[in-house]
XYZ file of N, CA, C and O in Angstrom:
524
model
N 0.850 -1.180 0.000
C 0.000 0.000 0.000
C 0.892 1.239 0.000
O 1.829 1.340 0.786
N 0.581 2.168 -0.867
C 1.348 3.410 -0.897
C 0.930 4.300 0.260
O -0.161 4.159 0.826
N 1.808 5.235 0.598
C 1.504 6.170 1.687
C 0.240 6.962 1.372
O -0.638 7.122 2.227
N 0.119 7.432 0.143
C -1.050 8.236 -0.219
C -2.336 7.417 -0.091
O -3.356 7.927 0.379
N -2.308 6.163 -0.484
C -3.483 5.295 -0.348
C -3.843 5.151 1.129
O -5.029 5.199 1.496
N -2.845 5.012 1.991
C -3.091 4.927 3.430
C -3.758 6.205 3.930
O -4.709 6.160 4.711
N -3.273 7.362 3.489
C -3.829 8.643 3.919
C -5.293 8.770 3.485
O -6.132 9.244 4.243
N -5.574 8.348 2.263
C -6.949 8.391 1.761
C -7.833 7.478 2.608
O -8.948 7.854 2.992
N -7.335 6.289 2.931
C -8.099 5.360 3.769
C -8.377 5.945 5.151
O -9.467 5.767 5.702
N -7.412 6.653 5.728
C -7.597 7.286 7.042
C -8.696 8.342 6.965
O -9.556 8.432 7.849
N -8.688 9.146 5.905
C -9.722 10.183 5.739
C -11.094 9.557 5.533
O -12.078 9.998 6.137
N -11.165 8.522 4.722
C -12.446 7.856 4.477
C -12.950 7.177 5.745
O -14.151 7.218 6.055
N -12.060 6.575 6.517
C -12.430 5.931 7.783
C -13.072 6.936 8.741
O -13.980 6.587 9.504
N -12.624 8.163 8.703
C -13.157 9.193 9.599
C -14.623 9.513 9.300
O -15.344 9.991 10.185
N -15.077 9.244 8.088
C -16.472 9.533 7.728
C -17.441 8.800 8.656
O -18.474 9.341 9.029
N -17.092 7.572 9.028
C -17.965 6.789 9.913
C -17.915 7.259 11.359
O -18.775 6.896 12.151
N -16.912 8.043 11.723
C -16.761 8.527 13.095
C -17.299 9.938 13.293
O -17.434 10.405 14.415
N -17.586 10.634 12.198
C -18.044 12.025 12.277
C -19.325 12.119 13.099
O -20.188 11.231 13.042
N -19.444 13.210 13.856
C -20.635 13.468 14.658
C -21.469 14.509 13.918
O -21.195 15.712 13.987
N -22.449 14.032 13.142
C -23.206 14.913 12.245
C -24.723 14.692 12.366
O -25.396 14.453 11.364
N -25.292 14.819 13.572
C -26.719 14.545 13.733
C -27.629 15.588 13.082
O -28.824 15.337 12.915
N -27.108 16.729 12.691
C -27.937 17.808 12.135
C -27.830 17.870 10.614
O -28.838 17.866 9.927
N -26.632 17.909 10.084
C -26.466 18.009 8.634
C -26.458 16.648 7.944
O -26.754 16.559 6.755
N -26.084 15.610 8.667
C -25.917 14.276 8.072
C -24.926 14.340 6.906
O -25.084 13.635 5.913
N -23.920 15.196 7.049
C -22.909 15.420 6.004
C -21.517 15.171 6.611
O -20.835 16.108 7.028
N -21.105 13.898 6.692
C -19.805 13.606 7.297
C -18.649 14.019 6.390
O -18.738 13.931 5.168
N -17.587 14.487 7.028
C -16.349 14.826 6.329
C -15.200 14.226 7.129
O -15.212 14.243 8.361
N -14.226 13.686 6.419
C -13.041 13.126 7.065
C -11.793 13.772 6.511
O -11.772 14.246 5.375
N -10.751 13.789 7.328
C -9.486 14.382 6.900
C -8.321 13.553 7.425
O -8.420 12.889 8.459
N -7.237 13.621 6.701
C -5.972 13.028 7.127
C -4.884 14.057 6.866
O -4.623 14.417 5.719
N -4.269 14.533 7.944
C -3.199 15.521 7.858
C -1.876 14.812 8.137
O -1.764 14.088 9.128
N -0.909 15.030 7.268
C 0.380 14.352 7.373
C 1.469 15.373 7.678
O 1.566 16.401 7.001
N 2.276 15.092 8.704
C 3.382 15.982 9.042
C 4.564 15.702 8.122
O 4.621 14.666 7.456
N 5.527 16.612 8.137
C 6.715 16.430 7.308
C 7.523 15.202 7.713
O 8.236 14.642 6.897
N 7.391 14.760 8.982
C 8.102 13.536 9.364
C 7.190 12.313 9.376
O 7.529 11.281 9.939
N 6.026 12.397 8.697
C 5.208 11.222 8.451
C 4.144 10.881 9.472
O 3.441 9.887 9.302
N 3.986 11.685 10.518
C 2.907 11.421 11.469
C 1.576 11.743 10.809
O 1.470 12.669 10.000
N 0.558 10.992 11.206
C -0.780 11.140 10.638
C -1.741 11.595 11.727
O -1.760 11.037 12.824
N -2.554 12.595 11.392
C -3.605 13.079 12.285
C -4.932 12.987 11.556
O -5.107 13.599 10.507
N -5.854 12.214 12.121
C -7.177 12.060 11.537
C -8.102 13.149 12.076
O -8.052 13.480 13.264
N -8.921 13.689 11.210
C -9.906 14.679 11.624
C -11.278 14.307 11.106
O -11.404 13.609 10.098
N -12.308 14.755 11.802
C -13.688 14.530 11.396
C -14.511 15.713 11.857
O -14.119 16.425 12.769
N -15.622 15.940 11.196
C -16.435 17.073 11.614
C -17.274 16.693 12.837
O -17.701 15.555 13.000
N -17.445 17.695 13.706
C -18.174 17.523 14.958
C -19.182 18.664 15.045
O -18.799 19.830 15.147
N -20.462 18.308 14.979
C -21.504 19.325 14.994
C -22.001 19.594 16.408
O -21.754 18.828 17.341
N -22.725 20.698 16.532
C -23.286 21.122 17.802
C -24.659 21.713 17.516
O -24.848 22.334 16.460
N -25.596 21.568 18.442
C -26.934 22.133 18.256
C -26.867 23.640 18.031
O -27.703 24.211 17.325
N -25.875 24.292 18.601
C -25.599 25.696 18.304
C -24.616 25.682 17.136
O -23.411 25.581 17.320
N -25.127 25.710 15.924
C -24.356 25.412 14.712
C -22.998 26.096 14.626
O -22.029 25.509 14.166
N -22.907 27.319 15.086
C -21.642 28.051 15.007
C -20.528 27.431 15.828
O -19.358 27.743 15.630
N -20.876 26.552 16.743
C -19.861 25.896 17.578
C -19.391 24.576 16.990
O -18.593 23.867 17.605
N -19.853 24.245 15.805
C -19.401 23.025 15.129
C -17.971 23.210 14.629
O -17.489 24.334 14.497
N -17.308 22.103 14.348
C -15.938 22.169 13.852
C -15.779 21.216 12.670
O -16.264 20.088 12.706
N -15.087 21.689 11.650
C -14.863 20.904 10.436
C -13.761 19.867 10.629
O -12.898 19.999 11.496
N -13.778 18.851 9.780
C -12.793 17.772 9.844
C -11.362 18.283 9.675
O -10.451 17.870 10.407
N -11.166 19.189 8.728
C -9.825 19.694 8.450
C -9.260 20.423 9.673
O -8.126 20.196 10.091
N -10.084 21.301 10.255
C -9.629 22.048 11.421
C -9.417 21.127 12.616
O -8.498 21.336 13.402
N -10.247 20.098 12.759
C -10.037 19.130 13.834
C -8.647 18.502 13.702
O -7.902 18.403 14.676
N -8.286 18.081 12.493
C -6.962 17.468 12.275
C -5.840 18.461 12.579
O -4.870 18.119 13.259
N -5.970 19.696 12.090
C -4.935 20.700 12.359
C -4.818 20.994 13.847
O -3.723 21.069 14.389
N -5.948 21.166 14.522
C -5.908 21.521 15.941
C -5.334 20.381 16.775
O -4.600 20.620 17.740
N -5.641 19.129 16.404
C -5.045 17.980 17.104
C -3.525 18.002 16.930
O -2.777 17.832 17.893
N -3.075 18.198 15.706
C -1.641 18.177 15.417
C -0.915 19.325 16.114
O 0.116 19.109 16.764
N -1.447 20.520 15.994
C -0.791 21.685 16.604
C -0.782 21.548 18.121
O 0.208 21.903 18.781
N -1.850 20.987 18.700
C -1.890 20.818 20.160
C -0.829 19.846 20.652
O -0.483 19.843 21.826
N -0.288 19.030 19.732
C 0.780 18.101 20.083
C 2.146 18.601 19.620
O 3.116 17.849 19.578
N 2.215 19.881 19.260
C 3.492 20.495 18.919
C 3.880 20.455 17.457
O 4.959 20.921 17.094
N 3.034 19.927 16.611
C 3.341 19.837 15.173
C 3.000 21.142 14.474
O 1.949 21.722 14.733
N 3.889 21.575 13.590
C 3.614 22.797 12.831
C 4.150 22.724 11.405
O 4.104 23.713 10.685
N 4.657 21.555 11.005
C 5.182 21.395 9.647
C 4.476 20.227 8.979
O 4.593 19.081 9.422
N 3.758 20.545 7.895
C 2.905 19.553 7.263
C 3.288 19.348 5.805
O 3.813 20.244 5.153
N 2.993 18.144 5.301
C 3.381 17.811 3.932
C 2.211 17.468 3.021
O 2.349 17.530 1.798
N 1.062 17.075 3.596
C -0.062 16.670 2.740
C -1.346 16.684 3.566
O -1.318 16.412 4.771
N -2.452 16.959 2.905
C -3.771 16.886 3.519
C -4.698 16.169 2.555
O -4.694 16.455 1.356
N -5.477 15.224 3.095
C -6.521 14.549 2.321
C -7.846 14.890 2.978
O -7.980 14.833 4.205
N -8.839 15.242 2.164
C -10.182 15.538 2.648
C -11.149 14.632 1.889
O -11.098 14.569 0.662
N -12.021 13.929 2.637
C -12.951 12.994 2.006
C -14.380 13.314 2.429
O -14.624 13.738 3.560
N -15.298 13.093 1.500
C -16.713 13.278 1.798
C -17.559 12.377 0.928
O -17.083 11.815 -0.064
N -18.815 12.218 1.320
C -19.769 11.460 0.502
C -20.403 12.421 -0.496
O -21.556 12.808 -0.374
N -19.602 12.826 -1.463
C -20.044 13.762 -2.489
C -19.770 13.148 -3.858
O -18.811 12.388 -4.006
N -20.590 13.465 -4.869
C -20.354 12.876 -6.191
C -19.028 13.315 -6.804
O -18.364 12.544 -7.488
N -18.665 14.558 -6.576
C -17.385 15.096 -7.044
C -16.452 15.202 -5.837
O -16.907 15.115 -4.700
N -15.152 15.425 -6.047
C -14.257 15.615 -4.900
C -14.778 16.732 -3.998
O -15.241 17.768 -4.493
N -14.733 16.528 -2.705
C -15.263 17.489 -1.746
C -14.416 18.762 -1.742
O -13.213 18.712 -1.996
N -15.050 19.871 -1.461
C -14.350 21.147 -1.421
C -14.370 21.689 0.010
O -15.430 21.738 0.632
N -13.225 22.083 0.556
C -13.197 22.602 1.933
C -13.812 24.000 2.024
O -13.778 24.769 1.063
N -14.354 24.316 3.197
C -14.946 25.640 3.410
C -13.849 26.708 3.518
O -12.663 26.394 3.646
N -14.261 27.947 3.514
C -13.315 29.064 3.585
C -12.535 29.107 4.878
O -11.336 29.411 4.878
N -13.180 28.804 6.009
C -12.479 28.818 7.297
C -11.353 27.787 7.294
O -10.244 28.063 7.772
N -11.626 26.613 6.765
C -10.589 25.575 6.712
C -9.453 25.979 5.768
O -8.282 25.725 6.046
N -9.792 26.622 4.670
C -8.761 27.094 3.740
C -7.842 28.104 4.428
O -6.637 28.088 4.241
N -8.415 28.974 5.255
C -7.596 29.960 5.959
C -6.696 29.288 6.994
O -5.548 29.687 7.172
N -7.183 28.247 7.675
C -6.345 27.509 8.619
C -5.206 26.818 7.870
O -4.066 26.817 8.318
N -5.499 26.272 6.693
C -4.438 25.679 5.868
C -3.381 26.732 5.545
O -2.178 26.460 5.619
N -3.823 27.924 5.193
C -2.896 29.004 4.849
C -2.014 29.378 6.032
O -0.855 29.768 5.852
N -2.536 29.257 7.232
C -1.776 29.591 8.437
C -0.633 28.614 8.682
O 0.448 29.000 9.104
N -0.871 27.335 8.417
C 0.084 26.308 8.826
C 0.815 25.605 7.687
O 1.702 24.795 7.951
N 0.466 25.882 6.445
C 1.045 25.118 5.335
C 1.715 26.027 4.313
O 1.305 27.165 4.120
N 2.694 25.472 3.655
C 3.300 26.156 2.514
C 2.252 26.257 1.409
O 1.439 25.333 1.235
N 2.247 27.335 0.651
C 1.267 27.469 -0.431
C 1.301 26.303 -1.427
O 0.269 25.946 -1.994
N 2.454 25.688 -1.608
C 2.581 24.597 -2.581
C 2.235 23.225 -2.016
O 2.309 22.227 -2.741
N 1.847 23.143 -0.734
C 1.544 21.842 -0.148
C 0.369 21.183 -0.872
O -0.659 21.814 -1.101
N 0.497 19.896 -1.215
C -0.591 19.205 -1.897
C -1.775 18.918 -0.980
O -1.611 18.602 0.198
N -2.958 19.018 -1.570
C -4.218 18.683 -0.901
C -4.982 17.782 -1.864
O -5.217 18.153 -3.011
N -5.345 16.596 -1.383
C -6.109 15.651 -2.190
C -7.557 15.684 -1.729
O -7.840 15.469 -0.551
N -8.458 15.979 -2.648
C -9.889 16.027 -2.372
C -10.509 14.747 -2.913
O -10.249 14.362 -4.057
N -11.320 14.068 -2.080
C -11.861 12.757 -2.446
C -13.372 12.749 -2.271
O -13.887 13.184 -1.237
N -14.076 12.254 -3.281
C -15.518 12.061 -3.213
C -15.837 10.578 -3.244
O -14.946 9.727 -3.160
N -17.112 10.272 -3.389
C -17.534 8.873 -3.464
C -16.921 8.174 -4.673
O -16.539 8.818 -5.657
N -16.845 6.879 -4.583
C -16.301 6.028 -5.651
C -14.852 6.358 -5.983
O -14.388 6.107 -7.095
N -14.137 6.978 -5.041
C -12.712 7.231 -5.224
C -12.364 8.384 -6.143
O -11.194 8.583 -6.459
N -13.361 9.146 -6.590
C -13.069 10.281 -7.458
C -12.196 11.283 -6.685
O -12.445 11.566 -5.522
N -11.116 11.755 -7.338
C -10.133 12.604 -6.661
C -9.791 13.830 -7.488
O -9.893 13.817 -8.713
N -9.329 14.856 -6.771
C -8.787 16.049 -7.413
C -7.586 16.482 -6.596
O -7.651 16.566 -5.373
N -6.490 16.740 -7.271
C -5.265 17.202 -6.623
C -5.205 18.719 -6.704
O -5.383 19.293 -7.777
N -4.979 19.333 -5.564
C -4.892 20.786 -5.478
C -3.654 21.142 -4.663
O -2.941 20.264 -4.192
N -3.437 22.418 -4.479
C -2.453 22.917 -3.521
C -3.189 23.867 -2.586
O -4.311 24.311 -2.891
N -2.565 24.211 -1.487
C -3.159 25.181 -0.579
C -3.414 26.494 -1.331
O -4.489 27.080 -1.244
N -2.435 26.938 -2.092
C -2.595 28.192 -2.845
C -3.680 28.079 -3.909
O -4.412 29.039 -4.165
N -3.816 26.908 -4.506
C -4.877 26.711 -5.488
C -6.255 26.813 -4.859
O -7.208 27.266 -5.495
N -6.356 26.392 -3.596
C -7.625 26.476 -2.875
C -7.899 27.878 -2.341
O -9.058 28.266 -2.169
N -6.833 28.624 -2.047
C -7.005 29.966 -1.483
C -5.971 30.915 -2.084
O -4.986 31.280 -1.449
N -6.197 31.310 -3.349
C -5.259 32.259 -3.955
C -5.335 33.608 -3.238
O -6.373 33.961 -2.682
N -4.239 34.315 -3.263
C -4.159 35.636 -2.624
C -4.579 35.535 -1.156
O -5.401 36.293 -0.648
N -3.998 34.546 -0.472
C -4.366 34.258 0.915
C -3.861 35.339 1.882
O -2.869 36.005 1.612
N -4.555 35.490 2.977
C -4.171 36.403 4.052
C -3.241 35.645 4.984
O -3.587 34.580 5.495
N -2.029 36.162 5.178
C -1.037 35.498 6.035
C -0.416 36.508 7.004
O -0.745 37.695 6.970
N 0.514 36.031 7.805
C 1.207 36.892 8.757
C 1.968 38.009 8.059
O 2.230 39.051 8.648
N 2.289 37.844 6.812
C 3.001 38.883 6.054
C 2.101 40.097 5.785
O 2.576 41.164 5.464
N 0.782 39.906 5.941
C -0.168 40.996 5.729
C -0.391 41.828 6.989
O -1.039 42.868 6.908
N 0.127 41.391 8.107
C -0.106 42.096 9.374
C 0.845 43.264 9.526
O 1.943 43.273 9.095
């Protein structure tokens, strides 16, 4: 099994663990550090919708809380006909912690995939250089 296939499997596995009683729209993520550690993320909803958290941000927050700040790849999976697209908040978190050229693999049902980069997902991103 290739590393990328493993990462995709981790993201897809998270779909079954997502807590989505309101939207019924599970999302899974697999964030990979530069030294190969894997952090699984899933979306977690709340009755007060604004307090929900996306799969991508869950993975980033888990990794950063353990001291990780250098990442090499992100996989995002959803039960969508086309490759899933991350929300704007998640794109901004990616911009905070990732190089613009970092690969992001978007996965939908039946294994349909699209390869992107952080910059491709959020061109003209707001970063610390803008402060």
